[in-house]
mmCIF file of C-alpha atoms in Angstrom:
data_model
loop_
_atom_site.group_PDB
_atom_site.id
_atom_site.type_symbol
_atom_site.label_atom_id
_atom_site.label_comp_id
_atom_site.label_asym_id
_atom_site.label_seq_id
_atom_site.Cartn_x
_atom_site.Cartn_y
_atom_site.Cartn_z
ATOM 1 C CA MET W 111 -0.124 0.137 0.003
ATOM 2 C CA GLN W 112 1.315 3.349 -0.588
ATOM 3 C CA GLU W 113 1.190 6.500 1.648
ATOM 4 C CA LYS W 114 -1.070 8.780 1.018
ATOM 5 C CA HIS W 115 0.781 12.067 0.683
ATOM 6 C CA PRO W 116 -1.283 15.564 1.857
ATOM 7 C CA GLU W 117 0.205 17.406 -1.269
ATOM 8 C CA TRP W 118 -1.668 16.433 -3.751
ATOM 9 C CA GLN W 119 -5.016 17.396 -1.416
ATOM 10 C CA TRP W 120 -3.077 21.223 -1.258
ATOM 11 C CA GLN W 121 -2.783 21.360 -5.147
ATOM 12 C CA TRP W 122 -6.077 20.112 -6.061
ATOM 13 C CA GLU W 123 -7.627 22.804 -3.745
ATOM 14 C CA GLU W 124 -5.660 24.912 -4.287
ATOM 15 C CA PHE W 125 -6.140 24.248 -8.253
ATOM 16 C CA LYS W 126 -8.350 23.686 -11.367
ATOM 17 C CA ASP W 127 -7.522 22.199 -14.715
ATOM 18 C CA ASP W 128 -10.140 22.702 -17.238
ATOM 19 C CA ASN W 129 -7.663 22.603 -20.488
ATOM 20 C CA LEU W 130 -9.916 20.178 -22.606
ATOM 21 C CA TRP W 131 -8.057 20.542 -25.345
ATOM 22 C CA LEU W 132 -4.393 19.358 -23.552
ATOM 23 C CA PHE W 133 -6.314 15.939 -22.454
ATOM 24 C CA THR W 134 -7.499 15.480 -25.886
ATOM 25 C CA GLU W 135 -3.681 15.632 -27.081
ATOM 26 C CA TRP W 136 -2.311 13.465 -24.214
ATOM 27 C CA ILE W 137 -4.952 11.025 -25.076
ATOM 28 C CA SER W 138 -4.433 10.908 -28.596
ATOM 29 C CA PRO W 139 -4.235 8.445 -31.015
ATOM 30 C CA ASN W 140 -7.774 8.063 -29.032
ATOM 31 C CA THR W 141 -10.320 11.297 -28.603
ATOM 32 C CA LEU W 142 -13.592 11.594 -26.502
ATOM 33 C CA GLU W 143 -15.956 9.377 -29.153
ATOM 34 C CA ASP W 144 -14.081 6.407 -28.099
ATOM 35 C CA PHE W 145 -15.829 6.931 -24.669
ATOM 36 C CA ARG W 146 -18.979 6.876 -25.841
ATOM 37 C CA GLY W 147 -21.525 4.433 -24.445
ATOM 38 C CA LYS W 148 -18.230 3.303 -22.317
ATOM 39 C CA ASP W 149 -17.838 1.947 -18.959
ATOM 40 C CA ILE W 150 -14.887 3.805 -17.554
ATOM 41 C CA LEU W 151 -11.918 3.785 -15.009
ATOM 42 C CA ASP W 152 -10.110 7.292 -14.213
ATOM 43 C CA CYS W 153 -6.957 5.883 -12.314
ATOM 44 C CA GLY W 154 -5.413 8.405 -10.107
ATOM 45 C CA CYS W 155 -8.729 10.813 -10.704
ATOM 46 C CA GLY W 156 -7.196 13.916 -8.944
ATOM 47 C CA GLN W 157 -9.974 16.741 -8.672
ATOM 48 C CA GLY W 158 -11.749 14.663 -11.112
ATOM 49 C CA GLN W 159 -11.651 17.071 -14.108
ATOM 50 C CA HIS W 160 -10.491 14.688 -16.729
ATOM 51 C CA LEU W 161 -13.849 12.835 -15.944
ATOM 52 C CA SER W 162 -15.574 15.848 -16.180
ATOM 53 C CA PHE W 163 -14.209 16.124 -19.837
ATOM 54 C CA ILE W 164 -15.836 12.359 -20.564
ATOM 55 C CA ALA W 165 -18.882 12.669 -18.331
ATOM 56 C CA PRO W 166 -21.149 14.124 -21.562
ATOM 57 C CA TYR W 167 -19.791 10.485 -23.869
ATOM 58 C CA CYS W 168 -19.625 7.759 -21.531
ATOM 59 C CA ARG W 169 -22.224 5.271 -19.526
ATOM 60 C CA ASN W 170 -20.263 5.265 -16.272
ATOM 61 C CA ALA W 171 -17.409 6.201 -14.568
ATOM 62 C CA LEU W 172 -15.448 4.684 -11.914
ATOM 63 C CA GLY W 173 -12.662 7.507 -10.771
ATOM 64 C CA VAL W 174 -10.028 6.203 -7.893
ATOM 65 C CA ASP W 175 -7.428 8.372 -6.342
ATOM 66 C CA LEU W 176 -5.578 7.974 -2.706
ATOM 67 C CA ASN W 177 -5.519 11.378 -1.739
ATOM 68 C CA THR W 178 -8.426 13.654 -3.156
ATOM 69 C CA SER W 179 -11.309 11.231 -4.070
ATOM 70 C CA GLU W 180 -13.639 13.564 -1.857
ATOM 71 C CA ILE W 181 -12.745 16.938 -4.079
ATOM 72 C CA ALA W 182 -13.443 15.015 -7.165
ATOM 73 C CA LYS W 183 -16.840 14.340 -5.330
ATOM 74 C CA ARG W 184 -17.302 17.298 -4.365
ATOM 75 C CA ASN W 185 -17.211 18.999 -7.814
ATOM 76 C CA LEU W 186 -18.287 16.390 -9.754
ATOM 77 C CA GLN W 187 -21.584 16.112 -7.748
ATOM 78 C CA ARG W 188 -23.961 17.199 -11.246
ATOM 79 C CA PHE W 189 -22.842 13.556 -12.747
ATOM 80 C CA PRO W 190 -24.876 11.024 -11.891
ATOM 81 C CA HIS W 191 -23.665 8.417 -13.811
ATOM 82 C CA ILE W 192 -19.381 9.289 -12.433
ATOM 83 C CA THR W 193 -18.522 7.726 -8.556
ATOM 84 C CA LEU W 194 -15.446 8.019 -7.011
ATOM 85 C CA LYS W 195 -13.444 5.670 -4.660
ATOM 86 C CA GLU W 196 -10.533 6.557 -2.572
ATOM 87 C CA THR W 197 -7.574 3.329 -2.794
ATOM 88 C CA ASP W 198 -4.517 2.692 -4.289
ATOM 89 C CA ILE W 199 -3.936 2.134 -8.067
ATOM 90 C CA ALA W 200 -1.069 0.460 -7.457
ATOM 91 C CA ALA W 201 -2.916 -1.948 -5.377
ATOM 92 C CA MET W 202 -6.588 -2.132 -5.939
ATOM 93 C CA ASP W 203 -8.691 -4.669 -6.584
ATOM 94 C CA LEU W 204 -12.271 -3.421 -7.732
ATOM 95 C CA GLN W 205 -13.842 -6.517 -8.943
ATOM 96 C CA LYS W 206 -14.984 -5.592 -12.316
ATOM 97 C CA GLN W 207 -12.975 -4.465 -15.532
ATOM 98 C CA PHE W 208 -14.187 -1.767 -17.760
ATOM 99 C CA ASP W 209 -14.453 -1.088 -21.622
ATOM 100 C CA ILE W 210 -11.890 1.644 -21.285
ATOM 101 C CA VAL W 211 -8.858 2.362 -18.242
ATOM 102 C CA TYR W 212 -6.711 5.722 -18.187
ATOM 103 C CA SER W 213 -4.727 7.046 -16.336
ATOM 104 C CA ILE W 214 -3.399 10.959 -16.954
ATOM 105 C CA GLY W 215 -0.337 11.886 -15.598
ATOM 106 C CA VAL W 216 -0.172 9.557 -12.630
ATOM 107 C CA LEU W 217 1.749 6.274 -12.864
ATOM 108 C CA HIS W 218 5.280 8.838 -12.929
ATOM 109 C CA HIS W 219 4.343 9.232 -9.262
ATOM 110 C CA THR W 220 4.184 6.354 -8.166
ATOM 111 C CA ASP W 221 5.656 4.188 -6.018
ATOM 112 C CA ASP W 222 6.391 1.373 -8.679
ATOM 113 C CA PRO W 223 5.367 2.631 -12.334
ATOM 114 C CA ASP W 224 5.403 -1.215 -13.598
ATOM 115 C CA ARG W 225 3.283 -2.700 -10.415
ATOM 116 C CA SER W 226 0.847 0.422 -11.083
ATOM 117 C CA PHE W 227 0.931 0.066 -14.950
ATOM 118 C CA ARG W 228 -0.360 -3.632 -14.173
ATOM 119 C CA ASN W 229 -2.747 -3.388 -11.615
ATOM 120 C CA VAL W 230 -4.303 -0.974 -13.505
ATOM 121 C CA SER W 231 -4.637 -2.900 -16.712
ATOM 122 C CA LYS W 232 -5.477 -5.940 -15.422
ATOM 123 C CA HIS W 233 -8.545 -3.952 -14.501
ATOM 124 C CA CYS W 234 -9.202 -3.691 -18.736
ATOM 125 C CA LYS W 235 -12.016 -5.992 -20.482
ATOM 126 C CA SER W 236 -10.270 -8.272 -23.004
ATOM 127 C CA GLY W 237 -11.049 -6.063 -25.988
ATOM 128 C CA GLY W 238 -11.142 -3.141 -24.325
ATOM 129 C CA ARG W 239 -8.355 -0.104 -24.195
ATOM 130 C CA VAL W 240 -5.588 1.129 -21.867
ATOM 131 C CA ILE W 241 -4.588 4.952 -22.035
ATOM 132 C CA VAL W 242 -1.682 6.675 -20.195
ATOM 133 C CA TRP W 243 0.342 9.399 -20.169
ATOM 134 C CA VAL W 244 3.849 10.084 -18.183
ATOM 135 C CA TYR W 245 6.628 11.598 -17.790
ATOM 136 C CA SER W 246 9.576 10.574 -20.476
ATOM 137 C CA LYS W 247 13.091 10.079 -19.352
ATOM 138 C CA GLU W 248 13.931 11.134 -22.647
ATOM 139 C CA GLY W 249 13.814 14.701 -23.422
ATOM 140 C CA ASN W 250 14.118 15.480 -18.948
ATOM 141 C CA PHE W 251 17.477 15.664 -18.347
ATOM 142 C CA LEU W 252 17.187 19.454 -16.232
ATOM 143 C CA ASN W 253 14.298 18.100 -14.631
ATOM 144 C CA ARG W 254 15.578 14.562 -13.805
ATOM 145 C CA THR W 255 18.631 16.360 -12.292
ATOM 146 C CA LEU W 256 18.493 20.251 -11.315
ATOM 147 C CA VAL W 257 14.875 20.302 -10.396
ATOM 148 C CA GLU W 258 14.422 16.442 -8.835
ATOM 149 C CA GLY W 259 17.740 17.705 -6.817
ATOM 150 C CA VAL W 260 16.704 20.920 -5.818
ATOM 151 C CA LYS W 261 13.344 19.831 -4.730
ATOM 152 C CA THR W 262 14.297 16.655 -2.720
ATOM 153 C CA LEU W 263 17.166 18.811 -0.531
ATOM 154 C CA ILE W 264 15.374 21.950 -0.046
ATOM 155 C CA ILE W 265 12.010 22.034 -1.692
ATOM 156 C CA SER W 266 10.252 19.595 -0.310
ATOM 157 C CA LYS W 267 10.504 20.943 3.265
ATOM 158 C CA LEU W 268 8.951 24.301 2.604
ATOM 159 C CA PRO W 269 5.136 24.803 3.742
ATOM 160 C CA ARG W 270 3.198 24.612 0.658
ATOM 161 C CA LYS W 271 2.062 28.163 0.842
ATOM 162 C CA LEU W 272 5.960 28.863 0.341
ATOM 163 C CA VAL W 273 6.093 26.546 -2.831
ATOM 164 C CA LEU W 274 3.314 28.084 -4.676
ATOM 165 C CA LEU W 275 4.910 31.986 -4.047
ATOM 166 C CA LEU W 276 8.346 30.592 -5.533
ATOM 167 C CA SER W 277 6.264 28.663 -8.311
ATOM 168 C CA TYR W 278 5.085 32.396 -9.527
ATOM 169 C CA PHE W 279 7.964 33.669 -9.595
ATOM 170 C CA LEU W 280 9.199 30.825 -11.862
ATOM 171 C CA THR W 281 6.714 30.946 -13.743
ATOM 172 C CA SER W 282 7.006 34.740 -14.517
ATOM 173 C CA LEU W 283 10.933 33.974 -14.990
ATOM 174 C CA LEU W 284 10.224 31.528 -17.757
ATOM 175 C CA TYR W 285 7.648 34.084 -19.750
ATOM 176 C CA VAL W 286 10.440 36.346 -20.676
ATOM 177 C CA PRO W 287 12.871 33.800 -22.809
ATOM 178 C CA ILE W 288 9.564 32.035 -23.882
ATOM 179 C CA TYR W 289 8.428 34.777 -25.170
ATOM 180 C CA THR W 290 11.782 35.829 -26.584
ATOM 181 C CA LEU W 291 14.185 34.007 -27.385
ATOM 182 C CA TYR W 292 11.448 30.279 -27.599
ATOM 183 C CA LEU W 293 9.470 32.203 -29.996
ATOM 184 C CA PHE W 294 11.649 33.678 -32.463
ATOM 185 C CA THR W 295 14.411 30.855 -32.659
ATOM 186 C CA PRO W 296 13.312 28.784 -35.819
ATOM 187 C CA ARG W 297 12.328 25.596 -35.241
ATOM 188 C CA SER W 298 14.802 23.608 -37.072
ATOM 189 C CA LEU W 299 17.280 25.440 -34.714
ATOM 190 C CA GLY W 300 15.452 25.434 -31.412
ATOM 191 C CA GLU W 301 14.808 21.834 -31.688
ATOM 192 C CA VAL W 302 18.590 20.840 -31.222
ATOM 193 C CA GLY W 303 19.529 23.952 -29.508
ATOM 194 C CA LEU W 304 17.022 25.010 -26.860
ATOM 195 C CA PRO W 305 15.945 22.306 -23.894
ATOM 196 C CA PHE W 306 12.115 21.935 -23.853
ATOM 197 C CA TYR W 307 11.431 23.593 -27.343
ATOM 198 C CA GLU W 308 8.728 21.673 -27.954
ATOM 199 C CA TYR W 309 6.986 21.850 -24.623
ATOM 200 C CA PHE W 310 7.527 25.926 -23.656
ATOM 201 C CA GLY W 311 5.519 25.686 -27.218
ATOM 202 C CA ASN W 312 2.588 25.144 -25.195
ATOM 203 C CA PHE W 313 2.778 27.491 -23.125
ATOM 204 C CA ARG W 314 2.017 30.569 -25.297
ATOM 205 C CA LYS W 315 -1.075 28.315 -25.902
ATOM 206 C CA ILE W 316 -3.003 28.149 -22.511
ATOM 207 C CA PRO W 317 -3.640 30.697 -19.738
ATOM 208 C CA TYR W 318 -0.960 31.898 -17.023
ATOM 209 C CA ARG W 319 -3.195 29.629 -14.133
ATOM 210 C CA ARG W 320 -2.594 26.863 -15.890
ATOM 211 C CA ASN W 321 1.257 27.306 -16.512
ATOM 212 C CA LEU W 322 1.194 27.961 -12.607
ATOM 213 C CA LEU W 323 -0.140 24.613 -12.036
ATOM 214 C CA ASN W 324 2.573 23.344 -14.867
ATOM 215 C CA VAL W 325 5.057 24.612 -12.497
ATOM 216 C CA PHE W 326 3.374 23.880 -9.340
ATOM 217 C CA ASP W 327 2.923 20.562 -10.308
ATOM 218 C CA LYS W 328 6.597 19.654 -10.428
ATOM 219 C CA LEU W 329 8.031 21.344 -7.441
ATOM 220 C CA ASN W 330 4.730 19.957 -5.194
ATOM 221 C CA ALA W 331 4.927 16.003 -6.486
ATOM 222 C CA PRO W 332 6.354 13.979 -3.341
ATOM 223 C CA GLN W 333 8.117 11.811 -5.988
ATOM 224 C CA THR W 334 8.641 11.428 -9.908
ATOM 225 C CA HIS W 335 9.803 8.890 -11.821
ATOM 226 C CA PHE W 336 10.288 9.674 -15.491
ATOM 227 C CA ILE W 337 9.531 6.762 -18.063
ATOM 228 C CA THR W 338 11.975 5.478 -20.602
ATOM 229 C CA ARG W 339 10.391 4.653 -24.492
ATOM 230 C CA GLY W 340 11.566 0.732 -23.383
ATOM 231 C CA GLN W 341 9.659 0.582 -20.431
ATOM 232 C CA MET W 342 6.717 1.723 -22.079
ATOM 233 C CA GLU W 343 7.218 -0.857 -24.668
ATOM 234 C CA ARG W 344 7.493 -3.268 -21.790
ATOM 235 C CA TRP W 345 4.157 -1.943 -20.467
ATOM 236 C CA PHE W 346 2.049 -2.134 -24.171
ATOM 237 C CA ASN W 347 3.688 -5.312 -25.133
ATOM 238 C CA ALA W 348 2.449 -7.864 -27.724
ATOM 239 C CA GLN W 349 1.646 -10.453 -25.829
ATOM 240 C CA ASP W 350 -0.735 -8.542 -23.385
ATOM 241 C CA PHE W 351 -1.871 -6.054 -26.502
ATOM 242 C CA LYS W 352 -2.577 -5.383 -30.217
ATOM 243 C CA ASP W 353 -3.597 -2.528 -31.728
ATOM 244 C CA THR W 354 -0.480 -0.382 -29.882
ATOM 245 C CA SER W 355 0.397 3.137 -30.006
ATOM 246 C CA ILE W 356 3.505 4.904 -28.169
ATOM 247 C CA SER W 357 4.351 8.569 -29.122
ATOM 248 C CA PRO W 358 6.433 11.209 -27.682
ATOM 249 C CA TYR W 359 4.422 14.406 -26.690
ATOM 250 C CA LYS W 360 5.920 17.869 -26.454
ATOM 251 C CA GLY W 361 9.937 16.139 -26.486
ATOM 252 C CA VAL W 362 8.715 15.837 -22.541
ATOM 253 C CA SER W 363 6.144 13.065 -22.092
ATOM 254 C CA TRP W 364 4.787 9.491 -23.696
ATOM 255 C CA ARG W 365 1.737 9.132 -24.665
ATOM 256 C CA GLY W 366 0.892 5.009 -25.239
ATOM 257 C CA SER W 367 -2.409 2.912 -25.508
ATOM 258 C CA GLY W 368 -3.153 -0.760 -26.166
ATOM 259 C CA VAL W 369 -6.232 -3.190 -26.581
ATOM 260 C CA ARG W 370 -5.885 -6.075 -24.635
ATOM 261 C CA ARG W 371 -5.965 -9.685 -25.876
#
């Protein structure tokens, strides 16, 4: 059983994520229409934002989270066909399988992402689809070394309100290069010479508050494992899955999906 982390409750009481288009890009090549009339399992539902996106399409959905199920329940009261449960996605046994099982931005924060993926995927029916989005090891050298190192040594020990203030400062600071150097550097040069070139392109598409959430999330997360391409291929192996898709997203994450055999 994994430990509960109050950092997540603090984060999802403070922030709201309502960027539907980001969700649609993270689940690609799957679409919202793929959820229509299906029984869905959201593994690590957070505040329930992704469940609210699929609610108009699905038949029923269950959201599970170890830390924030009560927040999600409060946010999703208007959807009677969505239920919430507090449980550990790495150890849960729901005694049920679903048409679509997804976990967006969660597996890399668990104690053992491999174990978590195996347990999540076993809740998918044969012929159903598993969808995940995770941080990649590839393209994240600065996050893996500098950010994670400073977070472990200093930031994890600070009060959350102070971490939030630091996030405001860092987010504002990032806007300077993102709207100058990164904006005017040609793609052919930027992708080679500037770290996070693709990723920072999203900063110019989404509101400041959502960018603040991106920064805070990286400083707030109690632990982060960065997933390799090889690890994704082992998860969606040919023995267990067919019609698989593994693709990079903005150079810093992986999208993966497959149909259970």
